[in-house]
Coordinates of C-alpha atoms (C1' of nucleotides) in Angstrom, one line a residue:
Chain A
M1 CA 74.3 131.1 64.1
G2 CA 70.9 130.1 66.2
N3 CA 68.1 132.1 66.8
C4 CA 67.4 132.2 70.2
S5 CA 64.1 134.3 70.2
I6 CA 62.6 131.7 68.5
C7 CA 64.2 128.8 70.4
A8 CA 61.5 126.2 71.3
I9 CA 63.8 124.8 74.1
R10 CA 65.3 127.8 75.4
S11 CA 66.3 128.0 79.0
K12 CA 64.2 130.0 81.7
A13 CA 67.2 132.0 82.0
V14 CA 67.0 133.1 79.0
D15 CA 63.2 133.7 79.3
A16 CA 64.4 136.2 81.4
L17 CA 66.3 138.2 79.0
N18 CA 64.5 141.3 77.2
P19 CA 64.8 141.1 73.3
T20 CA 68.1 143.6 73.4
E21 CA 69.7 141.1 75.5
V22 CA 68.4 138.1 73.7
E23 CA 69.9 139.7 70.4
Y24 CA 73.3 140.3 72.2
L25 CA 73.0 136.4 73.2
Q26 CA 72.4 135.4 69.8
G27 CA 75.1 137.3 68.3
N28 CA 77.5 135.4 70.4
C29 CA 76.4 132.0 70.0
A30 CA 77.1 129.5 67.4
E31 CA 74.9 126.3 66.7
V32 CA 76.5 123.0 65.9
D33 CA 75.1 119.6 64.5
M34 CA 76.9 116.5 66.2
K35 CA 76.8 113.0 65.4
P36 CA 76.8 110.2 68.3
G37 CA 80.5 109.9 69.6
E38 CA 81.5 113.3 68.8
S39 CA 82.9 115.5 71.6
I40 CA 81.0 118.5 73.1
I41 CA 83.8 119.9 75.5
K42 CA 86.8 118.0 76.5
E43 CA 87.9 117.8 79.9
G44 CA 91.7 119.3 80.3
S45 CA 91.1 122.0 77.5
L46 CA 90.7 125.8 78.2
S47 CA 87.1 126.6 78.5
S48 CA 86.2 129.4 76.0
H49 CA 82.4 128.7 75.6
I50 CA 79.7 127.3 77.8
A51 CA 77.3 124.9 75.5
Y52 CA 73.6 124.4 75.6
L53 CA 72.3 121.2 74.3
K54 CA 69.5 122.3 72.1
S55 CA 68.3 119.1 70.6
G56 CA 69.5 115.3 71.3
L57 CA 71.2 113.2 74.0
A58 CA 74.6 113.5 75.3
T59 CA 76.8 112.4 78.5
I60 CA 78.9 114.2 80.8
H61 CA 82.1 112.2 81.9
K62 CA 85.1 112.4 84.1
K63 CA 88.4 110.6 83.9
G64 CA 89.1 108.6 87.3
V65 CA 92.1 107.2 88.9
K66 CA 91.9 103.9 87.0
G67 CA 92.1 106.3 83.9
T68 CA 88.6 105.1 82.6
D69 CA 85.9 107.7 82.4
Q70 CA 83.1 107.5 84.8
I71 CA 79.7 108.8 83.2
L72 CA 78.1 111.3 85.5
K73 CA 75.2 112.2 83.9
I74 CA 72.7 111.8 80.9
L75 CA 72.0 115.0 79.6
Q76 CA 68.6 116.3 77.9
P77 CA 67.9 119.1 75.9
G78 CA 67.7 122.2 78.2
C79 CA 71.0 121.2 79.5
Y80 CA 74.2 123.7 79.9
I81 CA 77.4 122.1 79.7
G82 CA 80.4 123.1 81.3
M83 CA 79.1 126.3 82.9
Q84 CA 80.5 125.1 86.3
T85 CA 83.7 125.2 85.0
V86 CA 83.8 128.0 82.4
L87 CA 82.4 130.5 85.4
S88 CA 84.8 129.5 88.1
N89 CA 87.6 127.2 86.6
K90 CA 90.0 128.0 83.2
I91 CA 90.0 124.4 82.3
H92 CA 87.5 122.1 81.9
Q93 CA 86.9 119.7 84.4
Y94 CA 84.9 117.2 82.5
S95 CA 84.1 116.0 79.3
A96 CA 80.7 115.9 77.3
S97 CA 80.0 113.8 74.4
A98 CA 76.8 113.6 72.4
I99 CA 75.3 109.9 72.4
E100 CA 72.5 111.0 69.6
D101 CA 72.1 112.9 66.8
S102 CA 72.2 116.7 68.8
T103 CA 72.6 120.4 68.2
I104 CA 74.7 122.2 70.4
C105 CA 74.7 125.9 70.8
Y106 CA 78.0 127.5 72.1
I107 CA 77.8 130.7 73.9
D108 CA 80.9 132.8 74.4
I109 CA 81.9 133.0 78.0
T110 CA 82.4 136.6 78.2
S111 CA 78.7 137.7 76.9
F112 CA 77.4 135.2 79.1
K113 CA 79.3 136.7 82.1
D114 CA 78.3 139.9 80.7
L115 CA 74.2 139.0 80.8
I116 CA 74.8 137.4 84.3
S117 CA 76.2 140.9 85.7
R118 CA 73.6 142.9 83.6
N119 CA 70.4 141.0 84.3
A120 CA 69.6 139.9 87.9
Q121 CA 66.4 137.5 86.7
F122 CA 69.0 135.7 84.1
A123 CA 71.4 135.0 87.4
N124 CA 68.6 134.1 89.5
E125 CA 67.5 131.6 87.0
L126 CA 71.0 130.2 86.8
I127 CA 71.2 129.9 90.3
L128 CA 68.0 127.6 90.4
Y129 CA 69.6 125.4 87.6
L130 CA 72.4 125.2 89.5
C131 CA 70.8 124.2 92.6
R132 CA 68.7 121.8 91.0
D133 CA 71.2 120.1 89.1
E134 CA 73.9 119.8 92.3
L135 CA 70.7 118.4 94.2
S136 CA 70.3 115.5 91.6
Y137 CA 74.2 114.6 91.9
F138 CA 73.5 114.5 95.6
A139 CA 70.4 111.8 95.5
R140 CA 72.4 109.9 92.5
F141 CA 75.6 109.6 95.2
V142 CA 73.6 108.2 98.0
N143 CA 71.8 105.7 95.5
V144 CA 74.5 104.4 93.7
H145 CA 76.5 103.5 96.8
Q146 CA 73.6 101.7 98.8
K147 CA 72.2 99.8 95.5
Q148 CA 73.9 96.8 93.8
V149 CA 74.2 96.3 90.5
D150 CA 70.9 95.0 89.5
G151 CA 69.2 97.7 91.4
R152 CA 71.4 100.5 89.8
L153 CA 70.6 99.0 86.3
A154 CA 66.7 99.0 87.1
D155 CA 67.2 102.6 87.8
T156 CA 69.0 103.1 84.5
I157 CA 66.5 101.4 82.4
L158 CA 63.6 103.1 84.1
F159 CA 65.2 106.6 84.0
F160 CA 65.2 106.2 80.3
S161 CA 61.8 104.6 79.8
D162 CA 60.4 107.6 82.3
E163 CA 62.4 110.3 81.3
V164 CA 64.2 110.1 78.2
K165 CA 62.2 108.2 76.0
K166 CA 58.7 108.1 77.4
S167 CA 57.9 104.8 76.7
R168 CA 58.1 101.1 77.5
S169 CA 59.8 100.3 74.4
F170 CA 63.1 102.0 73.4
Q171 CA 66.7 102.2 72.5
I172 CA 69.4 102.9 75.0
P173 CA 72.0 104.5 72.9
L174 CA 75.1 103.5 74.8
S175 CA 77.4 100.4 74.7
R176 CA 77.6 97.9 77.7
N177 CA 80.9 99.6 78.5
D178 CA 78.9 102.8 78.7
I179 CA 76.1 101.5 80.6
A180 CA 78.9 100.2 83.0
A181 CA 80.6 103.5 83.3
L182 CA 77.3 105.0 83.7
I183 CA 76.2 102.9 86.7
C184 CA 79.7 102.3 88.1
A185 CA 80.4 98.7 87.1
T186 CA 81.9 96.6 84.5
R187 CA 80.7 95.3 81.2
E188 CA 80.7 91.8 82.8
S189 CA 78.5 92.9 85.4
V190 CA 76.3 94.9 83.2
T191 CA 75.9 91.8 80.9
R192 CA 74.9 89.4 83.8
S193 CA 72.5 92.1 85.3
I194 CA 70.7 92.5 82.1
K195 CA 70.2 88.6 81.6
D196 CA 69.1 88.6 85.7
L197 CA 66.5 91.3 84.8
S198 CA 65.5 89.5 81.8
D199 CA 65.3 86.1 83.5
I200 CA 62.8 87.1 86.0
G201 CA 60.6 88.4 83.1
S202 CA 61.2 92.1 83.9
I203 CA 62.6 93.4 80.7
R204 CA 63.0 92.1 77.4
V205 CA 66.7 93.2 75.6
K206 CA 67.9 92.7 72.3
G207 CA 71.1 94.6 71.6
K208 CA 70.3 98.4 72.5
S209 CA 66.6 97.6 72.5
F210 CA 64.8 97.4 75.6
E211 CA 61.4 96.7 76.6
I212 CA 59.9 96.9 80.1
L213 CA 57.6 93.8 80.6
N214 CA 57.1 94.4 84.1
Y215 CA 57.0 97.8 85.1
D216 CA 56.3 97.0 89.0
L217 CA 58.7 94.2 89.3
L218 CA 61.6 96.5 87.9
K219 CA 60.5 99.3 90.0
I220 CA 61.0 97.0 92.9
I221 CA 64.4 96.0 92.2
S222 CA 65.3 99.8 91.8
E223 CA 64.1 100.6 95.2
K224 CA 65.1 97.6 96.9
G225 CA 68.6 98.0 95.3
Chain B
M1 CA 72.1 138.4 116.0
G2 CA 75.5 138.4 114.1
N3 CA 77.6 141.5 113.0
C4 CA 77.9 140.6 109.2
S5 CA 80.1 144.0 108.5
I6 CA 82.8 142.6 110.8
C7 CA 82.5 139.0 110.2
A8 CA 86.3 137.6 109.9
I9 CA 85.0 135.0 107.5
R10 CA 82.2 136.1 105.6
S11 CA 81.8 135.2 102.1
K12 CA 82.9 136.6 99.1
A13 CA 79.3 137.2 98.1
V14 CA 78.6 139.4 101.1
D15 CA 81.8 141.6 100.5
A16 CA 79.9 142.4 97.3
L17 CA 77.0 144.1 99.2
N18 CA 77.0 147.7 99.7
P19 CA 76.6 148.7 103.6
T20 CA 72.8 149.2 103.5
E21 CA 72.4 145.8 102.1
V22 CA 75.0 144.0 104.8
E23 CA 72.7 146.0 107.2
Y24 CA 69.8 144.8 105.9
L25 CA 71.3 141.0 105.7
Q26 CA 72.3 141.6 109.4
G27 CA 68.8 142.4 110.6
N28 CA 67.4 139.1 109.0
C29 CA 70.1 136.8 110.3
A30 CA 70.6 135.1 113.5
E31 CA 73.4 133.5 114.9
V32 CA 73.3 130.2 116.9
D33 CA 76.0 128.3 118.8
M34 CA 76.0 124.4 118.0
K35 CA 77.5 121.7 119.9
P36 CA 78.7 118.3 118.0
G37 CA 75.7 116.1 117.1
E38 CA 73.3 118.9 116.7
S39 CA 70.9 119.4 113.7
I40 CA 71.7 122.2 111.8
I41 CA 69.1 121.4 109.1
K42 CA 66.9 118.4 108.8
E43 CA 66.0 116.5 105.3
G44 CA 62.3 116.5 104.8
S45 CA 61.5 119.5 106.9
L46 CA 60.2 122.8 105.4
S47 CA 63.2 125.1 104.5
S48 CA 62.9 128.9 105.5
H49 CA 66.3 129.6 106.4
I50 CA 69.6 129.3 104.7
A51 CA 72.6 128.5 107.3
Y52 CA 76.0 129.7 106.9
L53 CA 79.1 128.0 108.9
K54 CA 80.7 130.9 110.4
S55 CA 83.1 128.7 112.8
G56 CA 83.4 125.0 113.5
L57 CA 82.8 121.8 111.3
A58 CA 80.0 120.2 110.0
T59 CA 78.4 117.4 107.8
I60 CA 76.0 117.4 105.2
H61 CA 74.7 114.0 105.0
K62 CA 71.5 112.0 103.4
K63 CA 69.4 109.3 103.8
G64 CA 69.7 106.4 101.4
V65 CA 67.5 103.5 100.4
K66 CA 69.1 101.2 102.9
G67 CA 67.9 103.6 105.7
T68 CA 71.1 104.8 106.9
D69 CA 72.8 108.1 106.1
Q70 CA 75.5 108.6 103.9
I71 CA 77.8 111.6 104.5
L72 CA 78.3 113.8 101.4
K73 CA 80.5 116.3 102.5
I74 CA 82.4 117.7 105.5
L75 CA 81.7 121.4 105.9
Q76 CA 84.1 123.8 107.1
P77 CA 83.7 127.5 107.7
G78 CA 82.5 129.9 104.8
C79 CA 80.0 127.2 103.4
Y80 CA 76.5 127.8 102.8
I81 CA 74.0 124.9 104.1
G82 CA 70.7 123.9 102.4
M83 CA 71.1 126.7 99.9
Q84 CA 70.3 124.4 96.9
T85 CA 66.9 123.5 98.6
V86 CA 66.0 126.9 99.9
L87 CA 66.2 128.1 96.6
S88 CA 65.0 125.6 94.3
N89 CA 63.1 123.3 96.6
K90 CA 60.6 123.6 99.6
I91 CA 61.7 120.7 101.5
H92 CA 65.3 120.2 102.5
Q93 CA 66.5 117.1 100.4
Y94 CA 69.6 116.5 102.6
S95 CA 70.7 117.0 106.3
A96 CA 73.5 119.1 108.4
S97 CA 74.8 118.6 111.6
A98 CA 77.5 120.1 113.5
I99 CA 80.8 117.8 114.6
E100 CA 82.6 120.4 116.4
D101 CA 81.5 123.1 118.3
S102 CA 80.1 125.6 115.5
T103 CA 78.7 128.9 115.1
I104 CA 75.7 129.3 112.3
C105 CA 74.2 132.2 111.0
Y106 CA 70.4 131.4 109.9
I107 CA 69.6 133.7 107.0
D108 CA 66.0 134.4 106.1
I109 CA 65.2 133.0 102.5
T110 CA 63.1 136.2 101.5
S111 CA 66.0 138.4 102.3
F112 CA 68.4 136.5 100.8
K113 CA 66.3 136.2 97.7
D114 CA 66.0 139.7 97.8
L115 CA 69.8 140.5 97.8
I116 CA 70.2 138.1 95.0
S117 CA 67.8 140.3 92.5
R118 CA 69.1 143.4 93.8
N119 CA 72.7 143.2 93.8
A120 CA 74.1 141.2 90.4
Q121 CA 77.5 140.8 91.9
F122 CA 76.1 139.2 94.9
A123 CA 74.5 136.8 92.6
N124 CA 77.3 136.5 90.6
E125 CA 79.3 135.2 93.8
L126 CA 76.9 132.7 94.5
I127 CA 76.9 131.2 91.0
L128 CA 80.7 130.8 91.2
Y129 CA 80.2 129.3 94.6
L130 CA 77.7 126.9 93.4
C131 CA 79.9 126.0 90.5
R132 CA 83.0 125.1 92.8
D133 CA 80.8 123.0 94.8
E134 CA 79.4 121.0 92.1
L135 CA 82.6 120.6 90.8
S136 CA 84.1 119.1 93.9
Y137 CA 80.9 116.6 94.4
F138 CA 82.1 115.5 90.5
A139 CA 85.6 114.9 91.8
R140 CA 84.5 112.8 94.8
F141 CA 81.9 110.9 92.8
V142 CA 84.2 109.5 90.3
N143 CA 87.1 109.0 93.0
V144 CA 84.8 107.0 95.2
H145 CA 84.0 104.5 92.5
Q146 CA 87.3 103.9 91.4
K147 CA 89.2 103.6 94.7
Q148 CA 88.7 101.0 97.1
V149 CA 88.5 101.2 101.0
D150 CA 92.1 101.7 101.7
G151 CA 92.3 104.5 99.2
R152 CA 89.2 106.3 100.1
L153 CA 90.4 106.1 103.8
A154 CA 93.7 107.7 102.7
D155 CA 92.2 110.1 101.0
T156 CA 89.9 111.3 104.3
I157 CA 92.7 111.5 106.4
L158 CA 95.0 113.6 104.2
F159 CA 91.7 115.8 103.5
F160 CA 91.5 116.4 107.3
S161 CA 95.3 116.8 107.8
D162 CA 96.0 119.0 104.9
E163 CA 92.7 121.1 104.3
V164 CA 90.9 120.9 107.7
K165 CA 93.4 120.8 110.6
K166 CA 96.4 121.7 108.8
S167 CA 98.8 119.6 111.0
R168 CA 100.1 115.9 110.8
S169 CA 98.4 115.1 114.0
F170 CA 95.0 115.7 114.6
Q171 CA 91.4 114.3 115.6
I172 CA 89.0 113.7 113.3
P173 CA 85.7 114.5 114.8
L174 CA 84.0 111.3 113.3
S175 CA 83.0 107.7 115.1
R176 CA 83.9 105.0 112.8
N177 CA 80.7 104.5 111.6
D178 CA 80.8 108.1 110.7
I179 CA 83.8 107.1 108.7
A180 CA 82.0 104.4 106.9
A181 CA 79.0 106.8 106.2
L182 CA 81.6 109.2 104.6
I183 CA 83.7 106.9 102.5
C184 CA 81.1 104.5 101.5
A185 CA 82.0 101.5 103.3
T186 CA 81.0 99.8 107.0
R187 CA 82.3 100.0 110.2
E188 CA 84.1 96.8 110.3
S189 CA 86.0 97.8 106.7
V190 CA 86.9 101.3 108.3
T191 CA 88.5 99.4 111.2
R192 CA 90.3 97.0 109.1
S193 CA 91.8 99.6 106.7
I194 CA 92.8 101.6 109.5
K195 CA 94.8 98.8 111.0
D196 CA 96.0 98.0 107.1
L197 CA 97.2 101.7 106.9
S198 CA 98.6 101.6 110.6
D199 CA 100.6 98.2 109.9
I200 CA 102.4 99.7 106.7
G201 CA 103.6 102.6 108.9
S202 CA 101.9 105.5 107.0
I203 CA 99.9 106.5 110.1
R204 CA 99.4 106.1 114.4
V205 CA 95.9 106.2 115.4
K206 CA 94.7 106.1 118.8
G207 CA 90.8 106.7 119.1
K208 CA 90.0 109.6 117.1
S209 CA 93.5 111.0 117.5
F210 CA 95.5 110.6 113.8
E211 CA 99.0 111.0 113.1
I212 CA 100.6 110.8 109.7
L213 CA 103.8 108.9 110.1
N214 CA 104.7 108.7 106.2
Y215 CA 102.9 111.4 104.0
D216 CA 104.2 110.2 100.8
L217 CA 103.3 106.7 101.3
L218 CA 99.7 107.8 102.4
K219 CA 99.7 109.9 99.4
I220 CA 100.6 107.1 97.1
I221 CA 97.7 104.6 98.7
S222 CA 95.2 107.5 97.9
E223 CA 96.3 108.3 94.5
K224 CA 96.7 104.2 93.6
G225 CA 93.3 103.4 94.8
Chain C
dT1 C1' 81.2 89.0 49.7
dT2 C1' 84.9 88.6 52.8
dA3 C1' 88.3 89.9 55.9
dG4 C1' 89.0 92.0 59.8
dC5 C1' 87.8 94.4 64.4
dA6 C1' 85.1 95.9 67.8
dA7 C1' 81.4 94.7 71.1
dT8 C1' 79.1 91.2 73.5
dG9 C1' 78.0 87.1 75.7
dA10 C1' 79.5 83.1 78.6
dT11 C1' 82.0 80.9 82.1
dA12 C1' 85.5 79.7 85.6
dC13 C1' 88.2 81.7 89.3
dA14 C1' 89.9 85.5 92.3
dT15 C1' 89.0 89.0 95.8
dA16 C1' 87.6 93.0 98.1
dA17 C1' 84.4 94.0 101.3
dA18 C1' 80.1 92.9 103.3
dT19 C1' 77.9 90.2 107.2
dC20 C1' 77.7 87.9 111.3
dA21 C1' 78.7 87.0 115.9
dC22 C1' 81.3 87.9 119.8
dA23 C1' 85.1 89.8 122.6
dT24 C1' 86.7 94.0 124.2
dT25 C1' 87.0 99.2 125.3
dT26 C1' 85.4 103.4 126.2
dT27 C1' 82.0 106.3 127.5
dA28 C1' 78.0 107.6 130.1
dA29 C1' 75.1 107.4 133.8
dA30 C1' 73.5 106.1 138.3
Chain D
dT1 C1' 82.9 103.3 142.0
dT2 C1' 79.7 100.5 139.8
dT3 C1' 76.6 99.7 136.1
dA4 C1' 74.7 100.0 131.9
dA5 C1' 75.4 101.0 127.4
dA6 C1' 77.5 102.6 123.4
dA7 C1' 81.5 102.0 120.4
dT8 C1' 85.4 99.8 118.3
dG9 C1' 88.0 95.8 117.5
dT10 C1' 88.5 90.8 115.6
dG11 C1' 87.9 86.6 113.4
dA12 C1' 85.0 83.4 110.8
dT13 C1' 82.1 83.2 106.6
dT14 C1' 79.4 84.5 102.7
dT15 C1' 78.8 87.2 98.4
dA16 C1' 78.5 90.4 94.9
dT17 C1' 81.3 91.9 91.8
dG18 C1' 85.8 92.3 89.3
dT19 C1' 89.3 89.4 86.5
dA20 C1' 90.7 86.4 82.9
dT21 C1' 89.5 83.9 78.9
dC22 C1' 87.7 82.8 74.8
dA23 C1' 83.5 81.8 71.8
dT24 C1' 80.4 84.4 69.3
dT25 C1' 78.3 88.1 67.0
dG26 C1' 77.6 92.1 64.4
dC27 C1' 79.5 95.8 61.9
dT28 C1' 82.6 98.2 58.8
dA29 C1' 85.3 98.7 54.9
dA30 C1' 87.5 97.3 51.4

DNA sequence: TTAGCAATGATACATAAATCACATTTTAAA
DNA sequence: TTTAAAATGTGATTTATGTATCATTGCTAA
């Protein structure tokens, strides 16, 4: 059982709850530690809990017509997982998996719904969360289709550097196949593209270790597509 | 000024309002008629109103790195337009345009936010709306990347037939360029793909008039990609 | 350590779809 | 009606990326 009242990365929504409500949430919330590769929620399964990524890193992925999964998003701490499904649908419409050591809080649906109807400010913060989330997909959708593989890979590397790892030298905890699923390409294209970006001296890569050598150049490739 | 209390296609959210609240909404809501091509909201402009599509048909579109717009979605009556931006951002992150004669209700932001904080059920319905909307984008995102042009075009034709026009013979109120922007392709590819689908006898097309001759065949192409 | 397996890199080849260039049709305007 | 402008169709060509195959590396587990 987690302790929501002292949770360091608790959401703005939870901030809007009063002490009694926080206690209620806490009583209906279970904290679970996860290893990379472990499944947080599974597409097609019955949804009974909303998950909250307290620490670590995870992905949202969804099966496509080809049978392979597409990665929709990299999730950082502070993200709700499965909320769209739990609130509007009985069956999870996407999967989520940890890609680093993570801590997940599973919140019982009923309690969560309770809090939405009880506390308007809580509901309001969730609305804001959903709006921002959806807008980020809009941007992603348009970008992915107007850039080619090099540009999309550059995007991803910059994302991990700027948003996730906040460093020029970092690990991307994804296999080449995973990166392909994320940027909508094949494993082979990812390999080639990594080679391309390395050849022009914008990055240095060894396995999962990435280092940005020429940030501006990488940015240009990301923006030009 | 519209009359929300007797609006035939008013949203489930508005259904949750009490008579006083409906009257309040009505007082802060302006109804506008639009012709095809007219802009409902504009990407980059300051957001002051949420739009609600009361009748007609519209598109959401967003500028990409190449400078051209990508169509994110075809909107049918009952859709909120610009809500994601109005609630979480000052600047509209996407545009919307009518593609058929449409009626739009512009709702003042402040009043809308008021209603969210006043009425938990209203907020709750908006949350459901946002959840469903986002899930539809997930499906679209994955589909678009795992199907080739023929499959995506088949998807679009089936969508207009099944969801919008509810007929096997209908008009698609989009230019070839628009269809291309919708299915992430070029105008030329759309033309060729229409020819492909016609050659195998699944559709008959004349200008913007489409007729489905072999529904099952079209479905197979849509599903196989 | 070694065997076995999964992940990755590298190369040749195939292909879907973009680009380019131009003809034709449709629509709008004068 | 005539003209201009926009939209659409078509064929040739190019290109990015997928597919296929095989070699290599690295990891896991006995």
